[in-house]
mmCIF file of C-alpha atoms and ligand atoms in Angstrom:
data_model
loop_
_atom_site.group_PDB
_atom_site.id
_atom_site.type_symbol
_atom_site.label_atom_id
_atom_site.label_comp_id
_atom_site.label_asym_id
_atom_site.label_seq_id
_atom_site.Cartn_x
_atom_site.Cartn_y
_atom_site.Cartn_z
ATOM 1 C CA MET F 1 -3.539 41.130 -25.037
ATOM 2 C CA SER F 2 -2.393 38.476 -27.549
ATOM 3 C CA GLY F 3 0.508 36.660 -26.463
ATOM 4 C CA ARG F 4 1.675 35.078 -29.668
ATOM 5 C CA GLY F 5 4.823 35.976 -31.503
ATOM 6 C CA MET F 6 4.217 37.022 -35.125
ATOM 7 C CA LEU F 7 6.222 35.941 -38.521
ATOM 8 C CA VAL F 8 8.304 38.832 -39.732
ATOM 9 C CA VAL F 9 9.809 38.696 -43.089
ATOM 10 C CA VAL F 10 12.729 40.687 -43.931
ATOM 11 C CA SER F 11 14.548 40.604 -47.349
ATOM 12 C CA GLY F 12 16.727 43.346 -48.970
ATOM 13 C CA PHE F 13 19.586 43.576 -51.747
ATOM 14 C CA SER F 14 23.059 42.215 -51.024
ATOM 15 C CA GLY F 15 24.753 44.698 -49.682
ATOM 16 C CA ALA F 16 22.010 46.903 -47.789
ATOM 17 C CA GLY F 17 23.304 46.084 -44.389
ATOM 18 C CA LYS F 18 20.487 43.084 -43.495
ATOM 19 C CA GLY F 19 22.677 41.138 -41.749
ATOM 20 C CA THR F 20 24.183 43.967 -39.385
ATOM 21 C CA LEU F 21 20.990 45.128 -38.879
ATOM 22 C CA MET F 22 19.421 41.719 -37.920
ATOM 23 C CA LYS F 23 22.358 40.846 -35.532
ATOM 24 C CA ALA F 24 21.645 44.474 -33.713
ATOM 25 C CA LEU F 25 18.089 44.109 -33.352
ATOM 26 C CA LEU F 26 18.873 40.575 -32.090
ATOM 27 C CA ASP F 27 21.425 41.929 -29.545
ATOM 28 C CA ARG F 28 19.463 44.696 -28.310
ATOM 29 C CA TYR F 29 15.818 43.108 -27.659
ATOM 30 C CA ASP F 30 15.527 39.444 -26.728
ATOM 31 C CA ASN F 31 11.471 39.150 -27.987
ATOM 32 C CA TYR F 32 13.079 38.193 -31.156
ATOM 33 C CA ALA F 33 14.082 34.849 -32.654
ATOM 34 C CA LEU F 34 15.594 34.735 -35.836
ATOM 35 C CA SER F 35 15.241 31.412 -37.938
ATOM 36 C CA ILE F 36 17.549 29.064 -39.368
ATOM 37 C CA SER F 37 17.222 27.945 -42.736
ATOM 38 C CA ALA F 38 17.773 24.595 -44.178
ATOM 39 C CA THR F 39 20.112 24.719 -47.318
ATOM 40 C CA THR F 40 21.985 22.558 -49.980
ATOM 41 C CA ARG F 41 24.679 25.161 -50.796
ATOM 42 C CA ALA F 42 27.994 24.359 -49.262
ATOM 43 C CA PRO F 43 29.107 26.044 -46.155
ATOM 44 C CA ARG F 44 31.524 28.882 -46.726
ATOM 45 C CA GLU F 45 34.122 29.376 -44.507
ATOM 46 C CA GLY F 46 33.571 30.227 -40.881
ATOM 47 C CA GLU F 47 29.472 29.208 -41.252
ATOM 48 C CA ILE F 48 28.455 26.395 -38.964
ATOM 49 C CA ASP F 49 25.997 23.863 -39.445
ATOM 50 C CA GLY F 50 22.584 24.752 -37.411
ATOM 51 C CA ARG F 51 24.136 28.310 -37.054
ATOM 52 C CA GLU F 52 24.134 30.361 -40.105
ATOM 53 C CA TYR F 53 21.914 27.779 -42.126
ATOM 54 C CA PHE F 54 21.570 23.565 -41.443
ATOM 55 C CA PHE F 55 23.523 22.186 -44.287
ATOM 56 C CA VAL F 56 21.629 19.172 -45.920
ATOM 57 C CA SER F 57 21.729 17.087 -48.996
ATOM 58 C CA ARG F 58 19.440 17.179 -51.861
ATOM 59 C CA ASP F 59 17.493 13.899 -50.935
ATOM 60 C CA ARG F 60 17.013 15.467 -47.469
ATOM 61 C CA PHE F 61 16.119 18.485 -48.893
ATOM 62 C CA GLU F 62 13.507 16.496 -51.026
ATOM 63 C CA GLU F 63 12.321 14.267 -48.013
ATOM 64 C CA MET F 64 11.623 17.794 -46.082
ATOM 65 C CA ILE F 65 9.889 19.160 -48.955
ATOM 66 C CA VAL F 66 7.584 15.757 -49.131
ATOM 67 C CA GLN F 67 7.234 15.811 -45.425
ATOM 68 C CA ASP F 68 5.832 18.708 -45.513
ATOM 69 C CA ALA F 69 8.319 19.986 -42.775
ATOM 70 C CA LEU F 70 8.792 23.368 -44.404
ATOM 71 C CA ILE F 71 6.843 26.295 -44.391
ATOM 72 C CA GLU F 72 8.452 27.966 -47.350
ATOM 73 C CA TYR F 73 11.241 26.795 -49.581
ATOM 74 C CA ALA F 74 12.633 28.410 -53.442
ATOM 75 C CA GLN F 75 15.971 27.748 -55.489
ATOM 76 C CA TYR F 76 18.752 30.480 -55.517
ATOM 77 C CA VAL F 77 21.434 29.686 -57.952
ATOM 78 C CA ASN F 78 21.113 26.153 -58.497
ATOM 79 C CA ASN F 79 20.427 25.460 -54.500
ATOM 80 C CA TYR F 80 17.277 24.741 -52.443
ATOM 81 C CA TYR F 81 16.622 27.561 -49.261
ATOM 82 C CA GLY F 82 13.582 26.653 -46.865
ATOM 83 C CA THR F 83 12.360 27.734 -43.659
ATOM 84 C CA PRO F 84 11.820 24.554 -41.437
ATOM 85 C CA LYS F 85 8.520 24.784 -39.367
ATOM 86 C CA ASP F 86 8.951 23.264 -35.955
ATOM 87 C CA TYR F 87 11.842 25.984 -34.842
ATOM 88 C CA VAL F 88 9.411 29.091 -36.363
ATOM 89 C CA PHE F 89 6.237 28.009 -34.914
ATOM 90 C CA SER F 90 7.585 26.860 -31.117
ATOM 91 C CA GLN F 91 8.990 30.333 -31.266
ATOM 92 C CA MET F 92 5.773 32.009 -31.821
ATOM 93 C CA GLU F 93 4.093 30.280 -29.602
ATOM 94 C CA ALA F 94 6.381 30.856 -26.769
ATOM 95 C CA GLY F 95 5.846 34.615 -27.536
ATOM 96 C CA ARG F 96 8.614 35.796 -30.016
ATOM 97 C CA ASP F 97 8.065 37.460 -33.166
ATOM 98 C CA VAL F 98 10.227 35.314 -35.567
ATOM 99 C CA ILE F 99 12.420 36.816 -38.485
ATOM 100 C CA LEU F 100 12.757 34.838 -41.417
ATOM 101 C CA GLU F 101 15.638 36.564 -43.687
ATOM 102 C CA ILE F 102 14.436 35.030 -46.903
ATOM 103 C CA GLU F 103 14.445 36.054 -50.861
ATOM 104 C CA ILE F 104 11.541 37.591 -52.440
ATOM 105 C CA GLN F 105 10.020 34.369 -53.751
ATOM 106 C CA GLY F 106 10.083 32.785 -50.184
ATOM 107 C CA ALA F 107 8.696 35.910 -48.847
ATOM 108 C CA LEU F 108 5.612 36.054 -51.312
ATOM 109 C CA LYS F 109 5.018 32.245 -50.735
ATOM 110 C CA VAL F 110 4.824 33.457 -46.463
ATOM 111 C CA LYS F 111 2.535 36.329 -47.190
ATOM 112 C CA GLU F 112 0.242 34.305 -49.376
ATOM 113 C CA ARG F 113 0.200 31.478 -46.703
ATOM 114 C CA PHE F 114 0.314 33.840 -43.690
ATOM 115 C CA PRO F 115 -1.341 36.615 -44.708
ATOM 116 C CA GLN F 116 -0.943 38.391 -41.152
ATOM 117 C CA ALA F 117 2.938 37.895 -41.704
ATOM 118 C CA ILE F 118 4.772 41.442 -41.804
ATOM 119 C CA LEU F 119 6.698 41.866 -45.112
ATOM 120 C CA ILE F 120 10.205 44.467 -44.594
ATOM 121 C CA PHE F 121 12.391 45.104 -47.371
ATOM 122 C CA VAL F 122 15.539 47.005 -46.319
ATOM 123 C CA MET F 123 16.853 49.930 -48.898
ATOM 124 C CA PRO F 124 20.161 51.148 -49.056
ATOM 125 C CA PRO F 125 19.535 55.446 -49.136
ATOM 126 C CA SER F 126 20.826 55.300 -52.686
ATOM 127 C CA GLY F 127 21.411 53.028 -55.189
ATOM 128 C CA ARG F 128 24.974 54.585 -55.303
ATOM 129 C CA GLU F 129 25.222 54.189 -51.466
ATOM 130 C CA LEU F 130 24.566 50.324 -51.947
ATOM 131 C CA LYS F 131 27.701 49.891 -54.753
ATOM 132 C CA THR F 132 29.803 51.872 -52.423
ATOM 133 C CA ARG F 133 29.153 49.328 -49.479
ATOM 134 C CA LEU F 134 29.658 46.295 -51.826
ATOM 135 C CA ILE F 135 32.994 47.798 -52.595
ATOM 136 C CA GLY F 136 33.798 48.801 -49.136
ATOM 137 C CA ARG F 137 33.088 45.185 -47.770
ATOM 138 C CA GLY F 138 36.031 43.999 -50.047
ATOM 139 C CA THR F 139 34.911 40.734 -50.202
ATOM 140 C CA GLU F 140 33.886 40.077 -53.901
ATOM 141 C CA SER F 141 35.476 41.312 -57.064
ATOM 142 C CA MET F 142 34.347 43.837 -59.668
ATOM 143 C CA GLU F 143 32.340 41.477 -61.870
ATOM 144 C CA VAL F 144 30.610 39.993 -58.944
ATOM 145 C CA ILE F 145 29.826 43.176 -57.719
ATOM 146 C CA ASP F 146 28.246 44.182 -61.020
ATOM 147 C CA ALA F 147 26.153 40.494 -61.099
ATOM 148 C CA ARG F 148 24.836 41.524 -57.486
ATOM 149 C CA LEU F 149 23.978 44.983 -58.733
ATOM 150 C CA LYS F 150 22.049 43.733 -61.830
ATOM 151 C CA ARG F 151 20.456 40.958 -59.481
ATOM 152 C CA ALA F 152 19.253 43.863 -57.052
ATOM 153 C CA ALA F 153 17.731 45.569 -60.407
ATOM 154 C CA GLN F 154 15.728 42.737 -60.854
ATOM 155 C CA GLU F 155 14.403 42.484 -57.009
ATOM 156 C CA ALA F 156 13.644 46.058 -57.048
ATOM 157 C CA GLU F 157 10.522 45.277 -59.795
ATOM 158 C CA GLY F 158 8.877 42.844 -56.600
ATOM 159 C CA ILE F 159 9.210 45.766 -53.880
ATOM 160 C CA GLU F 160 5.519 46.869 -54.072
ATOM 161 C CA ALA F 161 4.234 43.281 -52.667
ATOM 162 C CA TYR F 162 6.104 44.106 -49.181
ATOM 163 C CA ASP F 163 4.498 45.965 -46.678
ATOM 164 C CA TYR F 164 6.924 48.139 -45.518
ATOM 165 C CA ILE F 165 10.474 49.593 -46.642
ATOM 166 C CA LEU F 166 12.972 50.444 -44.241
ATOM 167 C CA VAL F 167 15.899 52.818 -45.313
ATOM 168 C CA ASN F 168 19.222 51.285 -43.394
ATOM 169 C CA ASP F 169 21.078 54.732 -43.430
ATOM 170 C CA LYS F 170 21.947 55.030 -39.766
ATOM 171 C CA ILE F 171 21.956 51.591 -38.492
ATOM 172 C CA ASP F 172 21.154 52.726 -34.707
ATOM 173 C CA GLN F 173 18.284 54.434 -35.807
ATOM 174 C CA CYS F 174 17.428 51.733 -38.776
ATOM 175 C CA VAL F 175 16.990 49.049 -35.753
ATOM 176 C CA GLU F 176 14.846 51.263 -33.418
ATOM 177 C CA THR F 177 12.373 52.250 -36.097
ATOM 178 C CA MET F 178 12.442 48.422 -37.180
ATOM 179 C CA HIS F 179 11.894 47.337 -33.396
ATOM 180 C CA GLN F 180 8.581 49.977 -33.339
ATOM 181 C CA LEU F 181 7.146 48.835 -36.136
ATOM 182 C CA ILE F 182 6.826 44.986 -35.340
ATOM 183 C CA GLN F 183 5.855 45.835 -32.130
ATOM 184 C CA ILE F 184 3.262 48.274 -33.249
ATOM 185 C CA GLN F 185 1.693 45.377 -35.564
ATOM 186 C CA HIS F 186 0.759 43.505 -32.223
ATOM 187 C CA LEU F 187 -1.736 45.752 -31.794
ATOM 188 C CA ARG F 188 -3.679 45.168 -35.148
ATOM 189 C CA ALA F 189 -7.125 44.355 -33.754
ATOM 190 C CA GLY F 190 -6.863 40.730 -35.784
ATOM 191 C CA GLU F 191 -3.838 40.158 -33.397
ATOM 192 C CA ASN F 192 -5.913 40.300 -30.294
ATOM 193 C CA GLU F 193 -9.252 38.603 -31.083
ATOM 194 C CA GLU F 194 -9.341 36.679 -27.787
ATOM 195 C CA PHE F 195 -8.793 40.176 -26.509
ATOM 196 C CA ILE F 196 -11.370 41.544 -27.947
ATOM 197 C CA THR F 197 -14.173 38.656 -27.186
ATOM 198 C CA ARG F 198 -13.148 38.910 -23.781
ATOM 199 C CA ILE F 199 -14.202 42.192 -23.350
ATOM 200 C CA ARG F 200 -16.873 41.884 -25.548
ATOM 201 C CA GLU F 201 -18.615 39.413 -23.274
ATOM 202 C CA GLU F 202 -17.397 41.465 -19.894
ATOM 203 C CA LEU F 203 -19.496 44.071 -21.418
ATOM 204 C CA LYS F 204 -22.535 42.335 -22.003
ATOM 205 C CA ASN F 205 -22.525 41.431 -18.226
ATOM 206 C CA LEU F 206 -22.152 44.499 -17.016
HETATM 207 P P1 5GP P 1 23.262 32.812 -49.386
HETATM 208 O O1 5GP P 1 23.772 31.899 -50.117
HETATM 209 O O2 5GP P 1 23.738 34.189 -49.724
HETATM 210 O O3 5GP P 1 23.450 32.698 -47.683
HETATM 211 O O4 5GP P 1 21.488 33.506 -49.732
HETATM 212 C C1 5GP P 1 21.095 33.487 -50.381
HETATM 213 C C2 5GP P 1 19.798 34.185 -50.603
HETATM 214 O O5 5GP P 1 19.249 32.541 -50.311
HETATM 215 C C3 5GP P 1 19.816 35.511 -50.316
HETATM 216 O O6 5GP P 1 18.549 36.179 -50.414
HETATM 217 C C4 5GP P 1 18.818 34.819 -48.832
HETATM 218 O O7 5GP P 1 18.111 35.747 -47.717
HETATM 219 C C5 5GP P 1 18.026 33.628 -49.130
HETATM 220 N N1 5GP P 1 17.555 32.476 -47.969
HETATM 221 C C6 5GP P 1 18.337 32.362 -47.094
HETATM 222 N N2 5GP P 1 17.425 31.257 -46.708
HETATM 223 C C7 5GP P 1 16.314 31.623 -47.214
HETATM 224 C C8 5GP P 1 15.097 30.596 -47.239
HETATM 225 O O8 5GP P 1 14.731 29.446 -45.794
HETATM 226 N N3 5GP P 1 13.983 30.873 -47.677
HETATM 227 C C9 5GP P 1 14.265 31.212 -49.155
HETATM 228 N N4 5GP P 1 13.281 31.574 -49.736
HETATM 229 N N5 5GP P 1 15.573 32.378 -48.971
HETATM 230 C C10 5GP P 1 16.254 31.807 -48.283
#
């Protein structure tokens, strides 16, 4: 069967628990790699260059665009965000499924360029729960929380473009479902062309 890794795009509203989910998935299984994006936004306190993001200047980012070094990129609140190719492709070659945690515009570009990529949208169990989580996090003012909830309502309009939605109710269960969901994709006929060709050849020669 195919030894090549797949591209997995994960999006979700701010507060849906994507970060926690990704961390748990990577801690539990070693066949995944998380892509590190480049961005022109300034690092937040505690963020380290090369860990959360590659923090680059606007000039450097535009150079990366010209050099076709990015799989996709988007502008988000006056900053560029993009996925560098090299790491993603080398990890896929090594057989790892690579996760891109990106927003919706980028997700749609990935699907256009790589139709076999899997797009997953992480949902909170309810709208009310999203608000409770955002407030519970205690990191944002009520004004910012309201802005993020408005943004969530806008983003919700594009969810049908995703292949799957995953409800992040109980984290452990959600991690398991996500893992199973991704692994099942490796069984798609289109992911196994070499194997199919080999069996075909063998059958002809029996
Ligand atoms: P933040 O500034 O909060 O870290 O990220 C803002 C948004 O940009 C989030 O929705 C995040 O998923 C998205 N994002 C992060 N990296 C990329 C990327 O490489 N490409 C795209 N299109 N979006 C990204």
